Coordinates of C-alpha atoms in Angstrom, one line a residue:
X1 CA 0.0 0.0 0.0
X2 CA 2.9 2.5 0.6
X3 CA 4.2 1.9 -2.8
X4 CA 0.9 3.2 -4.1
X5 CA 0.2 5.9 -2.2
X6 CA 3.3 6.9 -4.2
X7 CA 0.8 7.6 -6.8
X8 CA -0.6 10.9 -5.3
X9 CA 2.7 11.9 -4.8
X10 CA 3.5 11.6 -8.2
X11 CA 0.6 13.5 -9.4
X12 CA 1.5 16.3 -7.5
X13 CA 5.6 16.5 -8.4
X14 CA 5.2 15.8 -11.6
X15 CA 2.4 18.3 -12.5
X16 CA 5.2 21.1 -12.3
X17 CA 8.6 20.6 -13.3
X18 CA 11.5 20.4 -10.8
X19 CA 13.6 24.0 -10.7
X20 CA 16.9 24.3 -8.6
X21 CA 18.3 27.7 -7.2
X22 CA 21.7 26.8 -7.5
X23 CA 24.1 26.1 -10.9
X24 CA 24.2 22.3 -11.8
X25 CA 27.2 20.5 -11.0
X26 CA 28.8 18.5 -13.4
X27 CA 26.9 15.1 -11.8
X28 CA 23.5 17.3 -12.4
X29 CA 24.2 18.5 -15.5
X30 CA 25.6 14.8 -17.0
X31 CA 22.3 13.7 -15.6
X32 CA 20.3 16.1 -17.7
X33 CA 22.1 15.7 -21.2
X34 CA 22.1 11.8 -20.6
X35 CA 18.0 12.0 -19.5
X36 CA 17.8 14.3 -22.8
X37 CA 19.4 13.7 -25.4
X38 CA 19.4 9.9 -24.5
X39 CA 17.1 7.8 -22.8
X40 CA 18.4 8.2 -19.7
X41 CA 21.5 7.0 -17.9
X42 CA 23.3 3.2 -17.6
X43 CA 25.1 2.3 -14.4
X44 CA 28.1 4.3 -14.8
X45 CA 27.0 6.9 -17.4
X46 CA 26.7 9.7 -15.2
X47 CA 30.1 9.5 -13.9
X48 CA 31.9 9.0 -17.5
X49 CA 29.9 12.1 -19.2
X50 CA 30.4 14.0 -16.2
X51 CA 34.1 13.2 -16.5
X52 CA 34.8 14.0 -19.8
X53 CA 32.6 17.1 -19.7
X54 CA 28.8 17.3 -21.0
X55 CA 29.9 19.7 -24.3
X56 CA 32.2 16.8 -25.4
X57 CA 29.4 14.0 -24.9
X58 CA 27.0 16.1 -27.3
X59 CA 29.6 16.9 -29.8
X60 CA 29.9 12.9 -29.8
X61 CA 26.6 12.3 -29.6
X62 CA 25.9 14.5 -32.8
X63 CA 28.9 12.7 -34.5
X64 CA 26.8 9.4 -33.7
X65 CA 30.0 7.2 -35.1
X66 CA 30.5 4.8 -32.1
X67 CA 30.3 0.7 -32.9
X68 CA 28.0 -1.0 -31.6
X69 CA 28.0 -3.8 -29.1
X70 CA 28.6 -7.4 -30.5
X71 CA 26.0 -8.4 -28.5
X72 CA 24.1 -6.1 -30.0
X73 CA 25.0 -6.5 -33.6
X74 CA 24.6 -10.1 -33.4
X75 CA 20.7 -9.3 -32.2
X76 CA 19.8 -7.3 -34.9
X77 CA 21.8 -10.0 -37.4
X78 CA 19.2 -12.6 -36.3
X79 CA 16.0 -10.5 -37.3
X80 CA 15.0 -11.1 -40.6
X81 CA 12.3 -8.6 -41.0
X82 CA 15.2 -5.7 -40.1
X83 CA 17.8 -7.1 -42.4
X84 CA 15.7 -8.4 -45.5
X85 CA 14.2 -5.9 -48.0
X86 CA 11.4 -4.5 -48.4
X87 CA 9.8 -6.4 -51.3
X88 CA 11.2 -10.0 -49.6
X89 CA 9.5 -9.1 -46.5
X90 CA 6.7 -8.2 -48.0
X91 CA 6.0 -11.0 -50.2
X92 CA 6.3 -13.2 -47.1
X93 CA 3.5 -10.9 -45.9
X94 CA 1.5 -11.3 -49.1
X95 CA 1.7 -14.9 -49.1
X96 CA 0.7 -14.9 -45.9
X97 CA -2.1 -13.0 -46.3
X98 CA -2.8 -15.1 -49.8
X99 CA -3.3 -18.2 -48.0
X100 CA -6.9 -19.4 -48.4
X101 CA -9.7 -19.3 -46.6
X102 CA -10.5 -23.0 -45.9
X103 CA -6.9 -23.7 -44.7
X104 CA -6.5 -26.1 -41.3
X105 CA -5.9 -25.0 -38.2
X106 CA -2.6 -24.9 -38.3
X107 CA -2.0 -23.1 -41.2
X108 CA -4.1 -20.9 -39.8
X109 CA -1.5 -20.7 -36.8
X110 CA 1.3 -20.7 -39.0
X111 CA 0.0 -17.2 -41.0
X112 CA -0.5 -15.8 -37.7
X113 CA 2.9 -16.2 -36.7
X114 CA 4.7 -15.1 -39.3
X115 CA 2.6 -12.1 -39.9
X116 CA 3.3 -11.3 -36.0
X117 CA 6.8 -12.5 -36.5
X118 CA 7.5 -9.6 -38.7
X119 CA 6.2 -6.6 -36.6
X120 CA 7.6 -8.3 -33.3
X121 CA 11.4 -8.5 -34.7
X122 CA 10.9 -4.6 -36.7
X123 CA 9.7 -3.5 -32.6
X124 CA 12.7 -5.5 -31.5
X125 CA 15.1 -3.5 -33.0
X126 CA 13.9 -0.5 -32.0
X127 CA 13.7 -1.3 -28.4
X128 CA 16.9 -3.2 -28.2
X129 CA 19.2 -0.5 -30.1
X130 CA 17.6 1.9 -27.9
X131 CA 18.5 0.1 -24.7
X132 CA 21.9 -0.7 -25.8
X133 CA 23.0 1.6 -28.7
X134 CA 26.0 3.7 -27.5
X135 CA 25.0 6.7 -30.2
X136 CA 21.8 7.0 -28.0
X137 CA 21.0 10.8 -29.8
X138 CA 20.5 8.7 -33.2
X139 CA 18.3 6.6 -31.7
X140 CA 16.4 9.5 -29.8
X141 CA 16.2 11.3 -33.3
X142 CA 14.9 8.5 -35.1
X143 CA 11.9 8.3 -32.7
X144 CA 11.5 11.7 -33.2
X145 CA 11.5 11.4 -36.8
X146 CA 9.4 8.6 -37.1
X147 CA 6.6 10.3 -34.5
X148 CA 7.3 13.6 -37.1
X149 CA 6.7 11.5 -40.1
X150 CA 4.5 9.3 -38.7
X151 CA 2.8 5.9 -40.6
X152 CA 0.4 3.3 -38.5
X153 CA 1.8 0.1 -39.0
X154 CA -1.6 -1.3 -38.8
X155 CA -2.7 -0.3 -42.3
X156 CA -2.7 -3.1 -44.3
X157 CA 0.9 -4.0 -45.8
X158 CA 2.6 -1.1 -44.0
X159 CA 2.9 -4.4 -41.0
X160 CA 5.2 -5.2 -43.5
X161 CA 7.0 -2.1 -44.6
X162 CA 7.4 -0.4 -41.5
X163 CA 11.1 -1.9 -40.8
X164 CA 12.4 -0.5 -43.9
X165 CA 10.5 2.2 -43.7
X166 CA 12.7 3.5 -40.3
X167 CA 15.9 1.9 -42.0
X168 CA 15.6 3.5 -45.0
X169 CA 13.8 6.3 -44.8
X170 CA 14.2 7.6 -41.3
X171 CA 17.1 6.5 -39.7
X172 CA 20.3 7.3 -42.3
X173 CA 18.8 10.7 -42.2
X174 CA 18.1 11.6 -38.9
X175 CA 21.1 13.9 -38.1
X176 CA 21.4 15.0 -41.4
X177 CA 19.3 17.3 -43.8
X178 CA 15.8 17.7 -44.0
X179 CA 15.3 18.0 -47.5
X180 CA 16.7 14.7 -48.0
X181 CA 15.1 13.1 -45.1
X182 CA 11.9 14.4 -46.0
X183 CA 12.6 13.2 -49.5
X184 CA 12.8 9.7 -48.1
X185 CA 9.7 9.3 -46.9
X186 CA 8.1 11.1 -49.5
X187 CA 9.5 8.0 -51.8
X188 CA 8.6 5.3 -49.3
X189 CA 5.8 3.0 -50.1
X190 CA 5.0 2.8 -46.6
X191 CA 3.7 6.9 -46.9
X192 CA 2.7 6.2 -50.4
X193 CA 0.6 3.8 -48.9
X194 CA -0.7 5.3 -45.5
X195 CA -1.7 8.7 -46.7
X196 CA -2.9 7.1 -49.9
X197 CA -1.2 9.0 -52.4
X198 CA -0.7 5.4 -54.2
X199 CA -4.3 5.6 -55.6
X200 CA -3.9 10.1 -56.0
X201 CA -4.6 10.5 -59.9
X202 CA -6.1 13.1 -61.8
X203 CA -8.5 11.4 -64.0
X204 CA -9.3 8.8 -62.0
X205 CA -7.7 6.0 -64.1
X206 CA -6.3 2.9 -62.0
X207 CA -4.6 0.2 -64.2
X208 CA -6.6 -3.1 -64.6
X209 CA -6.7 -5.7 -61.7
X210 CA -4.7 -2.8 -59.2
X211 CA -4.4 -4.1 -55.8
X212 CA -2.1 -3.1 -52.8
X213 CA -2.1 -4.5 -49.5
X214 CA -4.8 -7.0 -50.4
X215 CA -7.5 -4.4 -51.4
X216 CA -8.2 -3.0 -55.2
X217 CA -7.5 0.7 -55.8
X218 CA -10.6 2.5 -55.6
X219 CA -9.6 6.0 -57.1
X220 CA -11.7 8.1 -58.2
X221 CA -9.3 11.1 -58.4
X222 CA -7.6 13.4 -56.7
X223 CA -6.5 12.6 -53.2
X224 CA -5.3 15.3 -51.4
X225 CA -4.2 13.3 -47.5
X226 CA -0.6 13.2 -48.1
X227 CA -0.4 16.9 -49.9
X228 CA -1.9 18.5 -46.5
X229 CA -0.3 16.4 -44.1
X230 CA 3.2 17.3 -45.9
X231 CA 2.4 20.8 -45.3
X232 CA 0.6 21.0 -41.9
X233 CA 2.4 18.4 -40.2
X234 CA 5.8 17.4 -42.3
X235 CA 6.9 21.5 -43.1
X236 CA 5.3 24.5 -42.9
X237 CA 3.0 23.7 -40.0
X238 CA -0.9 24.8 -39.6
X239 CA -0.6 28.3 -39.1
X240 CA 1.6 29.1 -41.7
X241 CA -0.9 30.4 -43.9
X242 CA -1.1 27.9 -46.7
X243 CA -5.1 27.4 -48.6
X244 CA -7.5 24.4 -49.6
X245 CA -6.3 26.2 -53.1
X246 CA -2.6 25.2 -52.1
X247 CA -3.6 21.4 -50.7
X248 CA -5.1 20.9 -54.1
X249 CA -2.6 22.3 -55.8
X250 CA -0.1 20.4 -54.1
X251 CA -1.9 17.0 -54.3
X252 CA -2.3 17.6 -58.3
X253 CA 1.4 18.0 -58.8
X254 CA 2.0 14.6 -56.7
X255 CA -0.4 12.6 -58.9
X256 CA 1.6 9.6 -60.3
X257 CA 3.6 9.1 -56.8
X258 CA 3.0 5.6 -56.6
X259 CA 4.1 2.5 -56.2
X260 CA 3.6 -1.2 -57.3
X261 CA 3.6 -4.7 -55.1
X262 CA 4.5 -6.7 -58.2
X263 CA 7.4 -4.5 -58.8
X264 CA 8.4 -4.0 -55.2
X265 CA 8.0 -7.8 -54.4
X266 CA 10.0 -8.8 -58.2
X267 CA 12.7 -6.1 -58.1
X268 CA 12.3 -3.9 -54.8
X269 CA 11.5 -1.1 -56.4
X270 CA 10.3 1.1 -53.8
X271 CA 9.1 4.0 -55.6
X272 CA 7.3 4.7 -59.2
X273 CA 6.1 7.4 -61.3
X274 CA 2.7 6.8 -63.0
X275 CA 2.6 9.4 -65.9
X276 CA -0.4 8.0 -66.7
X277 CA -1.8 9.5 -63.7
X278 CA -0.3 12.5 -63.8
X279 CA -1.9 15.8 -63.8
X280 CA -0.2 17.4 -66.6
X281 CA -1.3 21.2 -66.9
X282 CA 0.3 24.3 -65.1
X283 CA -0.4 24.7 -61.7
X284 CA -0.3 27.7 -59.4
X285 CA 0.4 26.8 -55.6
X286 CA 2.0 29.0 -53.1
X287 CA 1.7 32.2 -55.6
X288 CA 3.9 30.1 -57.6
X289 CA 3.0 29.4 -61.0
X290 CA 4.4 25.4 -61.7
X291 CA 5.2 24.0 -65.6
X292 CA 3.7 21.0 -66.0
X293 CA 6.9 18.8 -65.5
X294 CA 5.6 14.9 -64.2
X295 CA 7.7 13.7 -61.5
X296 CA 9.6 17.0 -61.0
X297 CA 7.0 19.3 -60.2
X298 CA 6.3 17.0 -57.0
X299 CA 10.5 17.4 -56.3
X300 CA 10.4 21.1 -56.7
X301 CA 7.4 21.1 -54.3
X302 CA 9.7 19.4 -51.8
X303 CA 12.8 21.5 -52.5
X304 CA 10.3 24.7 -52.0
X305 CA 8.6 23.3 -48.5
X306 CA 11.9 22.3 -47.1
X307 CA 13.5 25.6 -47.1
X308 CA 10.4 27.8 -46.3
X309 CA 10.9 29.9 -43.2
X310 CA 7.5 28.6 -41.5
X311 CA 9.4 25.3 -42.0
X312 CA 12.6 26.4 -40.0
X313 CA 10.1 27.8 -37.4
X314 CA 8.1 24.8 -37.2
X315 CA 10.6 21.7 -37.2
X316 CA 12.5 24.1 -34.7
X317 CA 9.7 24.4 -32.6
X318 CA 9.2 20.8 -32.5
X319 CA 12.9 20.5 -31.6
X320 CA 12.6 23.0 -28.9
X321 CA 9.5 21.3 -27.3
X322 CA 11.1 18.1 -27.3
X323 CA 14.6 18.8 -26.0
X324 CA 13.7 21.5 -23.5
X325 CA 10.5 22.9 -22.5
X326 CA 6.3 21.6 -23.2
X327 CA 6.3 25.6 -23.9
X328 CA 9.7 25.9 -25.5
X329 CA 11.5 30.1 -24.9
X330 CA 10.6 31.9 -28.5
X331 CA 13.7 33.3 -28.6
X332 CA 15.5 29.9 -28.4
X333 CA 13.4 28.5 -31.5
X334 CA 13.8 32.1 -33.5
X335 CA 17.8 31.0 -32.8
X336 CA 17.1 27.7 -34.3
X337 CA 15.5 28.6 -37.6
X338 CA 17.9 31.0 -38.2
X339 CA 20.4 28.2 -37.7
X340 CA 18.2 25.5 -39.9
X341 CA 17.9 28.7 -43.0
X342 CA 21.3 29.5 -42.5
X343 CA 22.7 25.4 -42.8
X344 CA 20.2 25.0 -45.6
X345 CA 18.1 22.9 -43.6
X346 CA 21.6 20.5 -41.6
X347 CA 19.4 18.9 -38.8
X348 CA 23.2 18.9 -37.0
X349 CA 23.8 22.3 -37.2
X350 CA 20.0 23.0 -35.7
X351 CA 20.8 20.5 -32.6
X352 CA 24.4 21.9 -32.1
X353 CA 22.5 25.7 -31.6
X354 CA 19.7 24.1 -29.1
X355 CA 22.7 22.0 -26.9
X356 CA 24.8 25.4 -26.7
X357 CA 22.0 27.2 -25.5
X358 CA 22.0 28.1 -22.2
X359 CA 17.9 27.4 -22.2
X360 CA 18.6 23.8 -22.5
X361 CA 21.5 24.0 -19.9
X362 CA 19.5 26.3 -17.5
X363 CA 18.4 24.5 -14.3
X364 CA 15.0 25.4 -14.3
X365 CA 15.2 23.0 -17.4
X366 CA 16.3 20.1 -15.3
X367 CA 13.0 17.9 -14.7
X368 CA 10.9 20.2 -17.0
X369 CA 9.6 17.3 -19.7
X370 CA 6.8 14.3 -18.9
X371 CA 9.1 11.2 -20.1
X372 CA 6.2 9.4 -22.9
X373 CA 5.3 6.1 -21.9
X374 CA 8.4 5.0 -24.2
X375 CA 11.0 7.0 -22.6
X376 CA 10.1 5.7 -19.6
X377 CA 9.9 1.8 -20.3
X378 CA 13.5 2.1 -22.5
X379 CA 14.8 4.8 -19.0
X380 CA 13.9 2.1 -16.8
X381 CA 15.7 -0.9 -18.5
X382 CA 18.3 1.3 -19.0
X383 CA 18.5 2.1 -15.5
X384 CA 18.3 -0.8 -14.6
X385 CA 20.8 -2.6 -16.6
X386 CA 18.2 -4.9 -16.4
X387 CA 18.8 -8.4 -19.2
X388 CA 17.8 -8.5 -23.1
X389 CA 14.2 -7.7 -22.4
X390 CA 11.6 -10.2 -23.6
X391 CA 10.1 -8.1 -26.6
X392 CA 6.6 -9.1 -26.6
X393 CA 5.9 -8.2 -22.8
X394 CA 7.4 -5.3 -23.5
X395 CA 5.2 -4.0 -26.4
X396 CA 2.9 -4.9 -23.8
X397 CA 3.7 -2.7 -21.2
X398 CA 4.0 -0.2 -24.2
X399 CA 0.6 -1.0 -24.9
X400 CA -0.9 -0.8 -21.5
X401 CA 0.5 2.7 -20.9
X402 CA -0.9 3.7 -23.8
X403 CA 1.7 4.0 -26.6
X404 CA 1.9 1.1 -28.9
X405 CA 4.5 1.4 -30.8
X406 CA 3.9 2.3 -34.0
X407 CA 0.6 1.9 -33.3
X408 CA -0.7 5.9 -33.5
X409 CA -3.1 5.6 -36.3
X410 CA -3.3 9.8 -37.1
X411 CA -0.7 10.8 -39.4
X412 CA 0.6 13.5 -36.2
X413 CA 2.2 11.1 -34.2
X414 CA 2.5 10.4 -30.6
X415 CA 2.7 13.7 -28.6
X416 CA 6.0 14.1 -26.1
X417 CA 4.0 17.3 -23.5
X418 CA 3.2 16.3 -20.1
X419 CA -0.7 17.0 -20.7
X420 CA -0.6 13.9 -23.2
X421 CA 0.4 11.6 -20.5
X422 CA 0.1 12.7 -17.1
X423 CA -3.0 11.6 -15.6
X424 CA -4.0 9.3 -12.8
X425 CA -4.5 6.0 -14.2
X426 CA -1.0 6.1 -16.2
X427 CA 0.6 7.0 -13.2
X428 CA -1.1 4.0 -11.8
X429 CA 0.2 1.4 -14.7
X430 CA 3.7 2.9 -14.5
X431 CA 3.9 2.0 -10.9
X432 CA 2.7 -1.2 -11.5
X433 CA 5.1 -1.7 -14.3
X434 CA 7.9 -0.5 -12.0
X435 CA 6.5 -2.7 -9.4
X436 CA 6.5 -5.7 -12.0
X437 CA 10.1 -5.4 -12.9
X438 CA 12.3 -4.3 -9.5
X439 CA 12.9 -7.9 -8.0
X440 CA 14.9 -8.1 -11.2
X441 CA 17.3 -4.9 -10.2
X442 CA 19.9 -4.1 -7.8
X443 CA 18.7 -1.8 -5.6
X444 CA 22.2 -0.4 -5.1
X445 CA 23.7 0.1 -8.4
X446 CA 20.0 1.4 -9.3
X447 CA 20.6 4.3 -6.7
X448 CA 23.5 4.9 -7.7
X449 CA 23.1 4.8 -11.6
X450 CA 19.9 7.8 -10.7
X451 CA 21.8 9.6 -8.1
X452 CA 22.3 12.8 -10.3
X453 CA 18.5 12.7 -11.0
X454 CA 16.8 11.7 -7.7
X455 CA 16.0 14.9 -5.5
X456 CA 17.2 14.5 -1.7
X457 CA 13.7 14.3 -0.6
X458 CA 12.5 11.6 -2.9
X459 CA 15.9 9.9 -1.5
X460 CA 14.7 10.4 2.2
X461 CA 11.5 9.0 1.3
X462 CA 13.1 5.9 -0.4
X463 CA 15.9 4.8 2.3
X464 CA 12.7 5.3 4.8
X465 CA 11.0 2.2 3.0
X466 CA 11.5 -1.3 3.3
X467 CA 14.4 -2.6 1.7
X468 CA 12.1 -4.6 -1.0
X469 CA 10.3 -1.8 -2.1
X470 CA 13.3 0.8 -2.7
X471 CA 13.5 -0.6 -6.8
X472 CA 10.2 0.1 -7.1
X473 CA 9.6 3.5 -5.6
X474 CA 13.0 4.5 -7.4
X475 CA 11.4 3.8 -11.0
X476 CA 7.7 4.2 -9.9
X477 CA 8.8 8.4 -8.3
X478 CA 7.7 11.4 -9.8
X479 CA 11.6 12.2 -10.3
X480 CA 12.0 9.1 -12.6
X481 CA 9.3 10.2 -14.7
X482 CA 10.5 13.6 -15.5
X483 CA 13.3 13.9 -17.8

């Protein structure tokens, strides 16, 4: 009962975020970049980043170059899904999904399984390079990224697409430049496919016998999702003063973005252009009058959003809100596109202006973001050097608290602000979940390992509790859950 009364004091410390009156010493402050810029600290962490100074672990941490574990490597060797291509994991899928519908029982089973073998090992390798990965800032990005450009893996074949989707299209770009990361999922058939730009055309003509994912193309035009989620969501945000005029605009010069599961399965070609369904007369979009040009109008489009200045603004609010504050400082994020304009859209060069700031460094920062239901669950293992964790419990826990993963079916994501997730009954499962997995930890080295981040009263509060309940309160305290 003591461990849950923890609950109401969580509610209360974590509905504000912790402030200190004092400069951070270097213990504090390696705390902060490691429970920022990476998912939180490993037994030993604090003392190494502390040591060689915080400025030298981000410059590392934005050079991302360190090897990975052989443990680890040998991991993500064995997953198929990860490591195959797209069109051979897909065709698995297909066949899968082929099989018919008076089969036995156990091929029955047997479809089952290998359709849920191939999300399980594509989660797998998220959740174990987060744990383990020594460049933790790629693998903070790339959830970033992937929340940014956001697909629901439970659309048809994107189950199957998903893992290349991160591996191609997300993760070699996420410290690099926007125009070519956003370029990379633009191409992807797993956006083709989710925002259905696959079946956008402007006459309405869909070649004979079209199917993707198991359903026939039903076009009957112009399909304008992708065109205003790439501008409200993926660039210029909302309020940047775009029209309808300029989502139909933009959705006309994308017609023939496509793709094809024959030709994806045969050759792994990943992307196509239909001119057949092209739109091919002038358009005007953005006060800008466009040639009719096939695939290229859609790539000037891109070039055009990318370097926009509400696109610097909004990716660098984003940024801001995610690394430092629910209501990131204006002046900080005016800093930041400037940066992004300036660097012609370097995601580095954005980063390297929000870690020198002293907003990020100030200690009012310290404790100031909610950790999401994923943060937390990869913080904790991390914490608690705890063994290779058993994937499919995990994506359970993931799903309990609320954040399958890659389970948010609206093309915005999962959000990272405290109001999202702070609220009694996901207080509750956390503790539970922390209750769940502390017999597993050292009490000790888990003290020691959140020293930097565990406030002297939450410490009081902790060595004042039975012995078999210090793991738990440690994970399951309103300190753990603020980053």
């Amino acid at each position: 009962m003591k461990l849950f009364r923890w609950i109401a004091l969580a509610a209360v410390a974590a509905s504000a975020a912790a402030t200190a009156a004092e400069p951070l010493t270097p213990e504090q402050a390696a705390a902060h970049v490691l429970n920022r810029i990476a998912y939180g600290p490993k037994p030993g962490d604090v003392e190494r980043v502390a040591q060689m100074g915080v400025q030298r672990y981000i410059e590392a941490q934005l050079n991302a170059g360190a090897p990975l574990p052989p443990a680890l490597n040998a991991r993500l060797a064995g997953l198929d899904a990860v490591q195959e291509p797209a069109g051979v994991v897909l065709r698995r899928f297909l066949e899968m999904r082929g099989m018919a519908k008076n089969e036995s029982d156990g091929d029955q089973a047997k479809r089952r399984e290998v359709i849920a073998a191939i999300g399980r090992q594509t989660a797998e390798a998220r959740i174990v390079r987060a744990i383990d990965s020594p460049n933790q800032l790629e693998e903070v990005m790339v959830d970033f990224w992937f929340n940014h450009f956001n697909v629901y893996a439970g659309k048809g074949v994107d189950r199957a697409l998903v893992a290349s989707y991160e591996r191609d299209a997300i993760r070699p770009y996420a410290l690099g430049n926007f125009r070519d990361l956003l370029g990379a999922t633009a191409h992807h058939p797993a956006m083709l496919y989710y925002l259905d730009n696959w079946v956008s055309t402007a006459n309405g003509y869909v070649p004979r016998g079209k199917k993707q994912g198991g359903q026939k193309a039903k076009s009957s035009g112009l399909n304008e999702n992708y065109a205003r989620e790439l501008m409200e969501l993926h660039t210029m945000g909302v309020d940047s003063g775009y029209t309808q005029k300029d989502v139909t605009e933009l959705a006309r010069m994308l017609t023939g973005w496509t793709y094809d599961n024959r030709e994806l399965v045969a050759r792994n070609r990943t992307f196509n252009f239909d001119a057949a369904r092209h739109d091919r007369d002038d358009k005007v979009w953005l006060g800008r009058r466009v040639k009719a040009g096939g695939q290229e109008e859609g790539e000037y489009a891109l070039d055009v959003l990318a370097m926009l200045p509400a696109t610097a603004h909004h990716l660098s609010f984003q940024l801001a809100q995610y690394f430092v504050q629910d209501q990131p400082p204006p002046a900080l994020v005016d800093r930041m596109a400037k940066t992004y304009i300036d660097s012609k859209g370097d995601i580095r060069s954005v980063l390297r202006t929000l870690f020198a700031s002293a907003e990020f460094m100030a200690p009012e920062a310290v404790g100031a973001k909610f950790k999401t239901p994923y943060q937390y669950v990869i913080s904790a293992a991390r914490a608690g050097n705890a063994a290779a964790p058993d994937i499919k419990q995990t994506l359970g826990v993931l799903t309990r608290l609320g954040m399958p993963l890659y389970g948010c079916q609206t093309p915005d994501g999962y959000k990272n602000t405290q109001e999202a997730w702070l609220n009694p009954d996901a207080l509750s499962r956390r503790i539970a979940f922390a209750t769940q997995m502390a017999p597993e930890l050292d009490v000790q080295a888990l003290q020691a390992t959140l020293a930097g981040s565990i406030s002297a009263k939450t410490q009081g509060a902790i060595a004042a509790s039975p012995a078999p309940l210090r793991a738990a309160m440690l994970l399951g305290s309103p300190d753990f859950m603020q980053r």
